[in-house]
């Protein structure tokens, strides 16, 4: 279902490198939907389960608002594709299926396309199991995709470096860690991630200190957040111009104690960036 002001920011901006859509500009007038309305039509997907090479399928919206495969794939191995996670950006919505595929409704350049039609963006059928998406983070005009293999891909606007220079999805975001990424978050124009060890990384728009790097410069590649050294980051959430980090409970060894001892450190919240409305 969708409601609110739709299409207000879907028109491509030609001064940022072209129309963003094949065949010229897309002129989509804003539409106000005052109450929840089912997303009409269908979504084309590429099924990784097809046994006969005919992989094109249709997804319809059932009475509960879930998109389900309407072809014989429901019968293959008892498998059914459903949308089980959603994320909303400034001018788009992303829908994640249980097969790790991502569908897009709204504007995102690149890859472009008609913002009024749901379309397949990314997922298992295009790249096999390593590219199964497990999490989506939506910014104002960009998105991050975290795959099952712990890689991060980015698509959309890269004006401030929020896509780390790889905004077409053809290559993974180069992370300064050997460990797999386990989480992602996106603000309006900045991006965050953390790895299995709980180390946090930031890139994109640095205004107001939203990256947590102690400066306000934009960063076009992921940077380790040194201010959180020694902390185990377990979650990050971004507002338009600020970021909040959650660190997990952990055990510290007390080296000065005799005999050696340890103590528990409780979870904590950390914040950086814009503070116009109070801490």
PDB file of C-alpha atoms in Angstrom:
ATOM      1  CA  UNK A   1       0.000   0.000   0.000  1.00  0.00           C
ATOM      2  CA  UNK A   2       1.093   3.598  -0.471  1.00  0.00           C
ATOM      3  CA  UNK A   3      -0.182   7.023   0.513  1.00  0.00           C
ATOM      4  CA  UNK A   4       0.988  10.608   0.853  1.00  0.00           C
ATOM      5  CA  UNK A   5       2.581  12.923  -1.706  1.00  0.00           C
ATOM      6  CA  UNK A   6       3.776  10.807  -4.612  1.00  0.00           C
ATOM      7  CA  UNK A   7       5.958  11.877  -7.501  1.00  0.00           C
ATOM      8  CA  UNK A   8       6.952  15.279  -6.135  1.00  0.00           C
ATOM      9  CA  UNK A   9      10.676  14.562  -6.526  1.00  0.00           C
ATOM     10  CA  UNK A  10      10.603  12.035  -9.342  1.00  0.00           C
ATOM     11  CA  UNK A  11      11.561  14.414 -12.165  1.00  0.00           C
ATOM     12  CA  UNK A  12      15.229  13.870 -13.174  1.00  0.00           C
ATOM     13  CA  UNK A  13      17.540  16.840 -12.833  1.00  0.00           C
ATOM     14  CA  UNK A  14      19.370  17.312 -16.151  1.00  0.00           C
ATOM     15  CA  UNK A  15      22.044  19.494 -14.599  1.00  0.00           C
ATOM     16  CA  UNK A  16      23.382  16.426 -12.797  1.00  0.00           C
ATOM     17  CA  UNK A  17      24.448  14.527 -15.842  1.00  0.00           C
ATOM     18  CA  UNK A  18      21.561  14.032 -18.237  1.00  0.00           C
ATOM     19  CA  UNK A  19      17.880  13.355 -18.136  1.00  0.00           C
ATOM     20  CA  UNK A  20      18.320  10.098 -16.261  1.00  0.00           C
ATOM     21  CA  UNK A  21      15.765   8.333 -18.426  1.00  0.00           C
ATOM     22  CA  UNK A  22      15.929   6.855 -21.895  1.00  0.00           C
ATOM     23  CA  UNK A  23      14.061   8.885 -24.451  1.00  0.00           C
ATOM     24  CA  UNK A  24      14.106  12.210 -22.615  1.00  0.00           C
ATOM     25  CA  UNK A  25      12.610  13.720 -19.502  1.00  0.00           C
ATOM     26  CA  UNK A  26       9.918  12.055 -17.441  1.00  0.00           C
ATOM     27  CA  UNK A  27       7.220  14.532 -16.500  1.00  0.00           C
ATOM     28  CA  UNK A  28       5.399  13.060 -13.519  1.00  0.00           C
ATOM     29  CA  UNK A  29       3.047  15.460 -11.766  1.00  0.00           C
ATOM     30  CA  UNK A  30       2.808  15.096  -7.980  1.00  0.00           C
ATOM     31  CA  UNK A  31      -0.131  13.050  -6.792  1.00  0.00           C
ATOM     32  CA  UNK A  32      -1.703  13.137  -3.324  1.00  0.00           C
ATOM     33  CA  UNK A  33      -3.078   9.835  -2.017  1.00  0.00           C
ATOM     34  CA  UNK A  34      -4.832  10.686   1.282  1.00  0.00           C
ATOM     35  CA  UNK A  35      -5.520   7.110   2.429  1.00  0.00           C
ATOM     36  CA  UNK A  36      -3.613   3.821   1.951  1.00  0.00           C
ATOM     37  CA  UNK A  37      -4.170   2.427  -1.547  1.00  0.00           C
ATOM     38  CA  UNK A  38      -2.933  -0.879  -2.944  1.00  0.00           C
ATOM     39  CA  UNK A  39      -0.134  -0.603  -5.491  1.00  0.00           C
ATOM     40  CA  UNK A  40      -1.883  -1.445  -8.742  1.00  0.00           C
ATOM     41  CA  UNK A  41      -0.654  -3.739 -11.461  1.00  0.00           C
ATOM     42  CA  UNK A  42       2.167  -6.220 -11.213  1.00  0.00           C
ATOM     43  CA  UNK A  43       5.910  -6.455 -10.782  1.00  0.00           C
ATOM     44  CA  UNK A  44       8.138  -8.291 -13.229  1.00  0.00           C
ATOM     45  CA  UNK A  45      10.682 -10.525 -11.547  1.00  0.00           C
ATOM     46  CA  UNK A  46      13.424 -12.881 -12.675  1.00  0.00           C
ATOM     47  CA  UNK A  47      12.906 -16.168 -10.867  1.00  0.00           C
ATOM     48  CA  UNK A  48      15.927 -18.178  -9.802  1.00  0.00           C
ATOM     49  CA  UNK A  49      13.666 -21.218  -9.421  1.00  0.00           C
ATOM     50  CA  UNK A  50      12.681 -21.673 -13.055  1.00  0.00           C
ATOM     51  CA  UNK A  51      13.545 -25.146 -14.279  1.00  0.00           C
ATOM     52  CA  UNK A  52      12.611 -24.673 -17.929  1.00  0.00           C
ATOM     53  CA  UNK A  53      14.412 -21.430 -18.770  1.00  0.00           C
ATOM     54  CA  UNK A  54      11.176 -19.448 -18.832  1.00  0.00           C
ATOM     55  CA  UNK A  55      12.054 -17.137 -15.960  1.00  0.00           C
ATOM     56  CA  UNK A  56       9.702 -14.215 -16.495  1.00  0.00           C
ATOM     57  CA  UNK A  57       6.907 -14.198 -13.903  1.00  0.00           C
ATOM     58  CA  UNK A  58       4.283 -11.829 -12.573  1.00  0.00           C
ATOM     59  CA  UNK A  59       3.632 -10.729  -9.037  1.00  0.00           C
ATOM     60  CA  UNK A  60       0.158  -9.566  -8.080  1.00  0.00           C
ATOM     61  CA  UNK A  61      -1.055  -7.953  -4.870  1.00  0.00           C
ATOM     62  CA  UNK A  62      -3.241 -10.245  -2.785  1.00  0.00           C
ATOM     63  CA  UNK A  63      -5.998  -9.231  -0.387  1.00  0.00           C
ATOM     64  CA  UNK A  64      -3.542  -8.821   2.477  1.00  0.00           C
ATOM     65  CA  UNK A  65      -1.364  -6.405   0.526  1.00  0.00           C
ATOM     66  CA  UNK A  66       1.447  -8.918  -0.078  1.00  0.00           C
ATOM     67  CA  UNK A  67       2.842  -9.510  -3.535  1.00  0.00           C
ATOM     68  CA  UNK A  68       2.874 -13.217  -4.340  1.00  0.00           C
ATOM     69  CA  UNK A  69       4.018 -15.163  -7.381  1.00  0.00           C
ATOM     70  CA  UNK A  70       1.048 -15.977  -9.571  1.00  0.00           C
ATOM     71  CA  UNK A  71       2.692 -18.619 -11.761  1.00  0.00           C
ATOM     72  CA  UNK A  72       3.724 -22.212 -11.296  1.00  0.00           C
ATOM     73  CA  UNK A  73       6.721 -21.171  -9.175  1.00  0.00           C
ATOM     74  CA  UNK A  74       4.415 -21.460  -6.169  1.00  0.00           C
ATOM     75  CA  UNK A  75       4.291 -25.182  -6.807  1.00  0.00           C
ATOM     76  CA  UNK A  76       7.992 -25.726  -7.402  1.00  0.00           C
ATOM     77  CA  UNK A  77       9.479 -27.067  -4.176  1.00  0.00           C
ATOM     78  CA  UNK A  78       6.580 -25.479  -2.333  1.00  0.00           C
ATOM     79  CA  UNK A  79       8.181 -22.100  -2.884  1.00  0.00           C
ATOM     80  CA  UNK A  80       6.364 -18.771  -2.855  1.00  0.00           C
ATOM     81  CA  UNK A  81       7.896 -15.349  -3.390  1.00  0.00           C
ATOM     82  CA  UNK A  82       6.598 -12.590  -1.151  1.00  0.00           C
ATOM     83  CA  UNK A  83       7.618  -9.040  -0.346  1.00  0.00           C
ATOM     84  CA  UNK A  84       8.754  -9.190   3.258  1.00  0.00           C
ATOM     85  CA  UNK A  85      10.652  -5.897   3.709  1.00  0.00           C
ATOM     86  CA  UNK A  86      10.255  -2.341   2.445  1.00  0.00           C
ATOM     87  CA  UNK A  87      12.285   0.865   2.600  1.00  0.00           C
ATOM     88  CA  UNK A  88      11.328   4.394   1.573  1.00  0.00           C
ATOM     89  CA  UNK A  89      13.648   7.124   0.338  1.00  0.00           C
ATOM     90  CA  UNK A  90      13.009  10.716  -0.574  1.00  0.00           C
ATOM     91  CA  UNK A  91      11.561   9.916  -3.987  1.00  0.00           C
ATOM     92  CA  UNK A  92      11.258   6.148  -4.142  1.00  0.00           C
ATOM     93  CA  UNK A  93      10.204   2.946  -2.432  1.00  0.00           C
ATOM     94  CA  UNK A  94      12.096  -0.348  -2.375  1.00  0.00           C
ATOM     95  CA  UNK A  95      10.557  -3.783  -1.880  1.00  0.00           C
ATOM     96  CA  UNK A  96      12.604  -6.864  -0.904  1.00  0.00           C
ATOM     97  CA  UNK A  97      11.415 -10.407  -1.591  1.00  0.00           C
ATOM     98  CA  UNK A  98      12.216 -13.521   0.395  1.00  0.00           C
ATOM     99  CA  UNK A  99      14.409 -14.615  -2.538  1.00  0.00           C
ATOM    100  CA  UNK A 100      16.679 -11.611  -2.074  1.00  0.00           C
ATOM    101  CA  UNK A 101      15.395  -9.623  -5.043  1.00  0.00           C
ATOM    102  CA  UNK A 102      14.729  -5.875  -4.923  1.00  0.00           C
ATOM    103  CA  UNK A 103      11.971  -4.003  -6.750  1.00  0.00           C
ATOM    104  CA  UNK A 104      11.752  -0.246  -7.162  1.00  0.00           C
ATOM    105  CA  UNK A 105       8.847   2.160  -7.370  1.00  0.00           C
ATOM    106  CA  UNK A 106       9.684   5.825  -7.956  1.00  0.00           C
ATOM    107  CA  UNK A 107      12.705   7.702  -9.219  1.00  0.00           C
ATOM    108  CA  UNK A 108      16.321   6.482  -8.979  1.00  0.00           C
ATOM    109  CA  UNK A 109      19.006   7.638 -11.463  1.00  0.00           C
ATOM    110  CA  UNK A 110      20.855   5.501 -12.299  1.00  0.00           C
ATOM    111  CA  UNK A 111      19.297   3.131 -13.352  1.00  0.00           C
ATOM    112  CA  UNK A 112      16.367   5.329 -14.459  1.00  0.00           C
ATOM    113  CA  UNK A 113      13.106   4.107 -15.919  1.00  0.00           C
ATOM    114  CA  UNK A 114       9.472   5.089 -15.505  1.00  0.00           C
ATOM    115  CA  UNK A 115       9.021   6.078 -11.827  1.00  0.00           C
ATOM    116  CA  UNK A 116       5.319   5.279 -11.907  1.00  0.00           C
ATOM    117  CA  UNK A 117       5.857   1.580 -12.688  1.00  0.00           C
ATOM    118  CA  UNK A 118       7.250  -1.000 -10.210  1.00  0.00           C
ATOM    119  CA  UNK A 119      10.353  -2.602 -11.738  1.00  0.00           C
ATOM    120  CA  UNK A 120      13.010  -5.142 -10.890  1.00  0.00           C
ATOM    121  CA  UNK A 121      16.190  -3.517  -9.590  1.00  0.00           C
ATOM    122  CA  UNK A 122      18.511  -6.153  -8.186  1.00  0.00           C
ATOM    123  CA  UNK A 123      18.669  -9.633  -6.763  1.00  0.00           C
ATOM    124  CA  UNK A 124      19.319 -13.328  -6.834  1.00  0.00           C
ATOM    125  CA  UNK A 125      18.120 -13.968 -10.371  1.00  0.00           C
ATOM    126  CA  UNK A 126      20.688 -11.565 -11.805  1.00  0.00           C
ATOM    127  CA  UNK A 127      23.748 -12.685  -9.932  1.00  0.00           C
ATOM    128  CA  UNK A 128      23.107 -15.979  -8.129  1.00  0.00           C
ATOM    129  CA  UNK A 129      23.301 -16.632  -4.379  1.00  0.00           C
ATOM    130  CA  UNK A 130      26.222 -14.223  -3.673  1.00  0.00           C
ATOM    131  CA  UNK A 131      24.050 -11.292  -4.743  1.00  0.00           C
ATOM    132  CA  UNK A 132      20.949 -12.150  -2.714  1.00  0.00           C
ATOM    133  CA  UNK A 133      20.003  -8.941  -0.951  1.00  0.00           C
ATOM    134  CA  UNK A 134      19.221  -9.190   2.769  1.00  0.00           C
ATOM    135  CA  UNK A 135      18.795  -5.514   3.635  1.00  0.00           C
ATOM    136  CA  UNK A 136      17.975  -2.207   1.930  1.00  0.00           C
ATOM    137  CA  UNK A 137      18.811   1.290   3.181  1.00  0.00           C
ATOM    138  CA  UNK A 138      17.175   4.195   1.367  1.00  0.00           C
ATOM    139  CA  UNK A 139      18.512   7.732   1.233  1.00  0.00           C
ATOM    140  CA  UNK A 140      16.978  10.779  -0.427  1.00  0.00           C
ATOM    141  CA  UNK A 141      18.072   9.858  -3.952  1.00  0.00           C
ATOM    142  CA  UNK A 142      20.327   6.847  -3.373  1.00  0.00           C
ATOM    143  CA  UNK A 143      20.114   3.401  -1.862  1.00  0.00           C
ATOM    144  CA  UNK A 144      22.424   0.808  -0.354  1.00  0.00           C
ATOM    145  CA  UNK A 145      21.954  -2.944  -0.783  1.00  0.00           C
ATOM    146  CA  UNK A 146      23.566  -5.445   1.587  1.00  0.00           C
ATOM    147  CA  UNK A 147      23.970  -8.920   0.112  1.00  0.00           C
ATOM    148  CA  UNK A 148      24.061 -12.343   1.704  1.00  0.00           C
ATOM    149  CA  UNK A 149      27.799 -12.437   1.037  1.00  0.00           C
ATOM    150  CA  UNK A 150      28.368  -9.308   3.143  1.00  0.00           C
ATOM    151  CA  UNK A 151      29.014  -6.978   0.201  1.00  0.00           C
ATOM    152  CA  UNK A 152      27.471  -3.524  -0.188  1.00  0.00           C
ATOM    153  CA  UNK A 153      26.210  -2.133  -3.490  1.00  0.00           C
ATOM    154  CA  UNK A 154      24.991   1.412  -4.130  1.00  0.00           C
ATOM    155  CA  UNK A 155      22.746   2.991  -6.744  1.00  0.00           C
ATOM    156  CA  UNK A 156      21.512   6.511  -7.385  1.00  0.00           C
ATOM    157  CA  UNK A 157      22.756  10.030  -6.798  1.00  0.00           C
ATOM    158  CA  UNK A 158      26.455  10.264  -5.882  1.00  0.00           C
ATOM    159  CA  UNK A 159      26.815  14.044  -5.729  1.00  0.00           C
ATOM    160  CA  UNK A 160      28.354  14.026  -2.251  1.00  0.00           C
ATOM    161  CA  UNK A 161      30.032  10.627  -2.462  1.00  0.00           C
ATOM    162  CA  UNK A 162      27.200   8.752  -0.750  1.00  0.00           C
ATOM    163  CA  UNK A 163      27.574   5.932  -3.290  1.00  0.00           C
ATOM    164  CA  UNK A 164      31.390   5.897  -3.007  1.00  0.00           C
ATOM    165  CA  UNK A 165      31.846   6.324  -6.756  1.00  0.00           C
ATOM    166  CA  UNK A 166      30.109   3.059  -7.667  1.00  0.00           C
ATOM    167  CA  UNK A 167      26.524   4.237  -8.072  1.00  0.00           C
ATOM    168  CA  UNK A 168      25.536   1.915 -10.934  1.00  0.00           C
ATOM    169  CA  UNK A 169      25.586  -1.301  -8.918  1.00  0.00           C
ATOM    170  CA  UNK A 170      28.239  -2.856 -11.155  1.00  0.00           C
ATOM    171  CA  UNK A 171      30.840  -3.069  -8.377  1.00  0.00           C
ATOM    172  CA  UNK A 172      30.717  -3.370  -4.616  1.00  0.00           C
ATOM    173  CA  UNK A 173      31.462  -0.404  -2.367  1.00  0.00           C
ATOM    174  CA  UNK A 174      35.160  -0.717  -1.415  1.00  0.00           C
ATOM    175  CA  UNK A 175      35.167  -1.170   2.352  1.00  0.00           C
ATOM    176  CA  UNK A 176      38.367  -0.643   4.407  1.00  0.00           C
ATOM    177  CA  UNK A 177      37.908  -3.933   6.277  1.00  0.00           C
ATOM    178  CA  UNK A 178      38.506  -7.607   5.558  1.00  0.00           C
ATOM    179  CA  UNK A 179      35.368  -8.597   7.450  1.00  0.00           C
ATOM    180  CA  UNK A 180      31.901  -8.953   5.991  1.00  0.00           C
ATOM    181  CA  UNK A 181      29.476  -6.082   6.389  1.00  0.00           C
ATOM    182  CA  UNK A 182      26.448  -7.001   8.498  1.00  0.00           C
ATOM    183  CA  UNK A 183      24.477  -3.742   8.498  1.00  0.00           C
ATOM    184  CA  UNK A 184      23.823  -0.591   6.481  1.00  0.00           C
ATOM    185  CA  UNK A 185      22.030   2.714   6.977  1.00  0.00           C
ATOM    186  CA  UNK A 186      21.416   5.763   4.810  1.00  0.00           C
ATOM    187  CA  UNK A 187      20.660   9.398   5.522  1.00  0.00           C
ATOM    188  CA  UNK A 188      19.574  11.980   2.981  1.00  0.00           C
ATOM    189  CA  UNK A 189      23.026  12.188   1.401  1.00  0.00           C
ATOM    190  CA  UNK A 190      25.260  10.050   3.622  1.00  0.00           C
ATOM    191  CA  UNK A 191      25.830   6.346   4.156  1.00  0.00           C
ATOM    192  CA  UNK A 192      26.827   4.104   7.039  1.00  0.00           C
ATOM    193  CA  UNK A 193      27.817   0.470   7.500  1.00  0.00           C
ATOM    194  CA  UNK A 194      29.246  -1.823  10.152  1.00  0.00           C
ATOM    195  CA  UNK A 195      31.072  -5.143   9.985  1.00  0.00           C
ATOM    196  CA  UNK A 196      31.002  -8.391  11.966  1.00  0.00           C
ATOM    197  CA  UNK A 197      33.386  -6.972  14.564  1.00  0.00           C
ATOM    198  CA  UNK A 198      31.096  -4.012  15.232  1.00  0.00           C
ATOM    199  CA  UNK A 199      33.332  -1.466  13.517  1.00  0.00           C
ATOM    200  CA  UNK A 200      31.448   1.430  11.910  1.00  0.00           C
ATOM    201  CA  UNK A 201      32.214   3.178   8.617  1.00  0.00           C
ATOM    202  CA  UNK A 202      30.843   6.384   7.106  1.00  0.00           C
ATOM    203  CA  UNK A 203      30.885   8.183   3.768  1.00  0.00           C
ATOM    204  CA  UNK A 204      29.023  10.838   1.802  1.00  0.00           C
ATOM    205  CA  UNK A 205      27.849  14.305   2.900  1.00  0.00           C
ATOM    206  CA  UNK A 206      29.735  15.420   5.995  1.00  0.00           C
ATOM    207  CA  UNK A 207      27.811  18.599   6.818  1.00  0.00           C
ATOM    208  CA  UNK A 208      27.196  19.213  10.517  1.00  0.00           C
ATOM    209  CA  UNK A 209      29.429  16.314  11.489  1.00  0.00           C
ATOM    210  CA  UNK A 210      26.826  13.695  10.530  1.00  0.00           C
ATOM    211  CA  UNK A 211      29.531  11.192   9.558  1.00  0.00           C
ATOM    212  CA  UNK A 212      30.998  11.087  13.056  1.00  0.00           C
ATOM    213  CA  UNK A 213      34.504  11.654  11.718  1.00  0.00           C
ATOM    214  CA  UNK A 214      35.128  14.872  13.658  1.00  0.00           C
ATOM    215  CA  UNK A 215      35.024  17.063  10.546  1.00  0.00           C
ATOM    216  CA  UNK A 216      32.405  18.370   8.126  1.00  0.00           C
ATOM    217  CA  UNK A 217      34.067  17.463   4.827  1.00  0.00           C
ATOM    218  CA  UNK A 218      32.337  15.133   2.395  1.00  0.00           C
ATOM    219  CA  UNK A 219      33.921  11.705   2.070  1.00  0.00           C
ATOM    220  CA  UNK A 220      33.806   9.828  -1.236  1.00  0.00           C
ATOM    221  CA  UNK A 221      34.934   6.504   0.189  1.00  0.00           C
ATOM    222  CA  UNK A 222      34.087   4.685   3.438  1.00  0.00           C
ATOM    223  CA  UNK A 223      36.065   5.856   6.466  1.00  0.00           C
ATOM    224  CA  UNK A 224      36.404   4.088   9.800  1.00  0.00           C
ATOM    225  CA  UNK A 225      34.785   6.037  12.644  1.00  0.00           C
ATOM    226  CA  UNK A 226      37.678   6.250  15.082  1.00  0.00           C
ATOM    227  CA  UNK A 227      35.551   7.908  17.766  1.00  0.00           C
ATOM    228  CA  UNK A 228      33.849   4.529  18.300  1.00  0.00           C
ATOM    229  CA  UNK A 229      37.057   2.505  18.612  1.00  0.00           C
ATOM    230  CA  UNK A 230      36.648  -0.040  21.389  1.00  0.00           C
ATOM    231  CA  UNK A 231      32.870  -0.053  21.009  1.00  0.00           C
ATOM    232  CA  UNK A 232      30.888  -2.842  19.358  1.00  0.00           C
ATOM    233  CA  UNK A 233      28.366  -1.203  17.037  1.00  0.00           C
ATOM    234  CA  UNK A 234      25.253  -3.355  16.639  1.00  0.00           C
ATOM    235  CA  UNK A 235      22.905  -0.923  14.883  1.00  0.00           C
ATOM    236  CA  UNK A 236      22.916   2.438  13.106  1.00  0.00           C
ATOM    237  CA  UNK A 237      20.034   4.642  12.037  1.00  0.00           C
ATOM    238  CA  UNK A 238      20.287   7.848  10.012  1.00  0.00           C
ATOM    239  CA  UNK A 239      18.117  10.923   9.845  1.00  0.00           C
ATOM    240  CA  UNK A 240      18.449  13.432   7.041  1.00  0.00           C
ATOM    241  CA  UNK A 241      21.469  15.145   8.619  1.00  0.00           C
ATOM    242  CA  UNK A 242      22.342  13.133  11.731  1.00  0.00           C
ATOM    243  CA  UNK A 243      23.249   9.594  12.780  1.00  0.00           C
ATOM    244  CA  UNK A 244      22.558   7.487  15.872  1.00  0.00           C
ATOM    245  CA  UNK A 245      24.666   4.462  16.803  1.00  0.00           C
ATOM    246  CA  UNK A 246      23.814   1.652  19.216  1.00  0.00           C
ATOM    247  CA  UNK A 247      26.645  -0.279  20.835  1.00  0.00           C
ATOM    248  CA  UNK A 248      26.218  -3.727  22.317  1.00  0.00           C
ATOM    249  CA  UNK A 249      26.849  -4.987  25.816  1.00  0.00           C
ATOM    250  CA  UNK A 250      30.365  -6.326  26.027  1.00  0.00           C
ATOM    251  CA  UNK A 251      32.840  -7.735  28.538  1.00  0.00           C
ATOM    252  CA  UNK A 252      36.006  -5.806  29.406  1.00  0.00           C
ATOM    253  CA  UNK A 253      39.037  -7.446  30.929  1.00  0.00           C
ATOM    254  CA  UNK A 254      40.436  -5.442  33.861  1.00  0.00           C
ATOM    255  CA  UNK A 255      44.187  -5.828  33.421  1.00  0.00           C
ATOM    256  CA  UNK A 256      45.068  -4.123  36.702  1.00  0.00           C
ATOM    257  CA  UNK A 257      42.970  -6.496  38.827  1.00  0.00           C
ATOM    258  CA  UNK A 258      44.554  -9.314  40.853  1.00  0.00           C
ATOM    259  CA  UNK A 259      43.461 -11.953  40.133  1.00  0.00           C
ATOM    260  CA  UNK A 260      42.387 -10.996  36.571  1.00  0.00           C
ATOM    261  CA  UNK A 261      38.770  -9.889  36.435  1.00  0.00           C
ATOM    262  CA  UNK A 262      36.230  -8.664  33.951  1.00  0.00           C
ATOM    263  CA  UNK A 263      33.311  -6.280  34.043  1.00  0.00           C
ATOM    264  CA  UNK A 264      30.182  -5.846  31.933  1.00  0.00           C
ATOM    265  CA  UNK A 265      29.672  -2.635  29.994  1.00  0.00           C
ATOM    266  CA  UNK A 266      26.047  -1.807  29.255  1.00  0.00           C
ATOM    267  CA  UNK A 267      24.758  -0.891  25.812  1.00  0.00           C
ATOM    268  CA  UNK A 268      24.805   2.782  24.885  1.00  0.00           C
ATOM    269  CA  UNK A 269      23.551   5.196  22.242  1.00  0.00           C
ATOM    270  CA  UNK A 270      25.773   7.675  20.426  1.00  0.00           C
ATOM    271  CA  UNK A 271      24.760  10.519  18.109  1.00  0.00           C
ATOM    272  CA  UNK A 272      26.406  12.954  15.728  1.00  0.00           C
ATOM    273  CA  UNK A 273      25.304  15.553  13.207  1.00  0.00           C
ATOM    274  CA  UNK A 274      22.535  18.135  13.184  1.00  0.00           C
ATOM    275  CA  UNK A 275      21.130  19.074  16.581  1.00  0.00           C
ATOM    276  CA  UNK A 276      18.621  21.787  15.720  1.00  0.00           C
ATOM    277  CA  UNK A 277      15.888  20.302  17.879  1.00  0.00           C
ATOM    278  CA  UNK A 278      17.836  19.269  20.968  1.00  0.00           C
ATOM    279  CA  UNK A 279      19.860  16.212  22.045  1.00  0.00           C
TER     280      UNK A 279
END
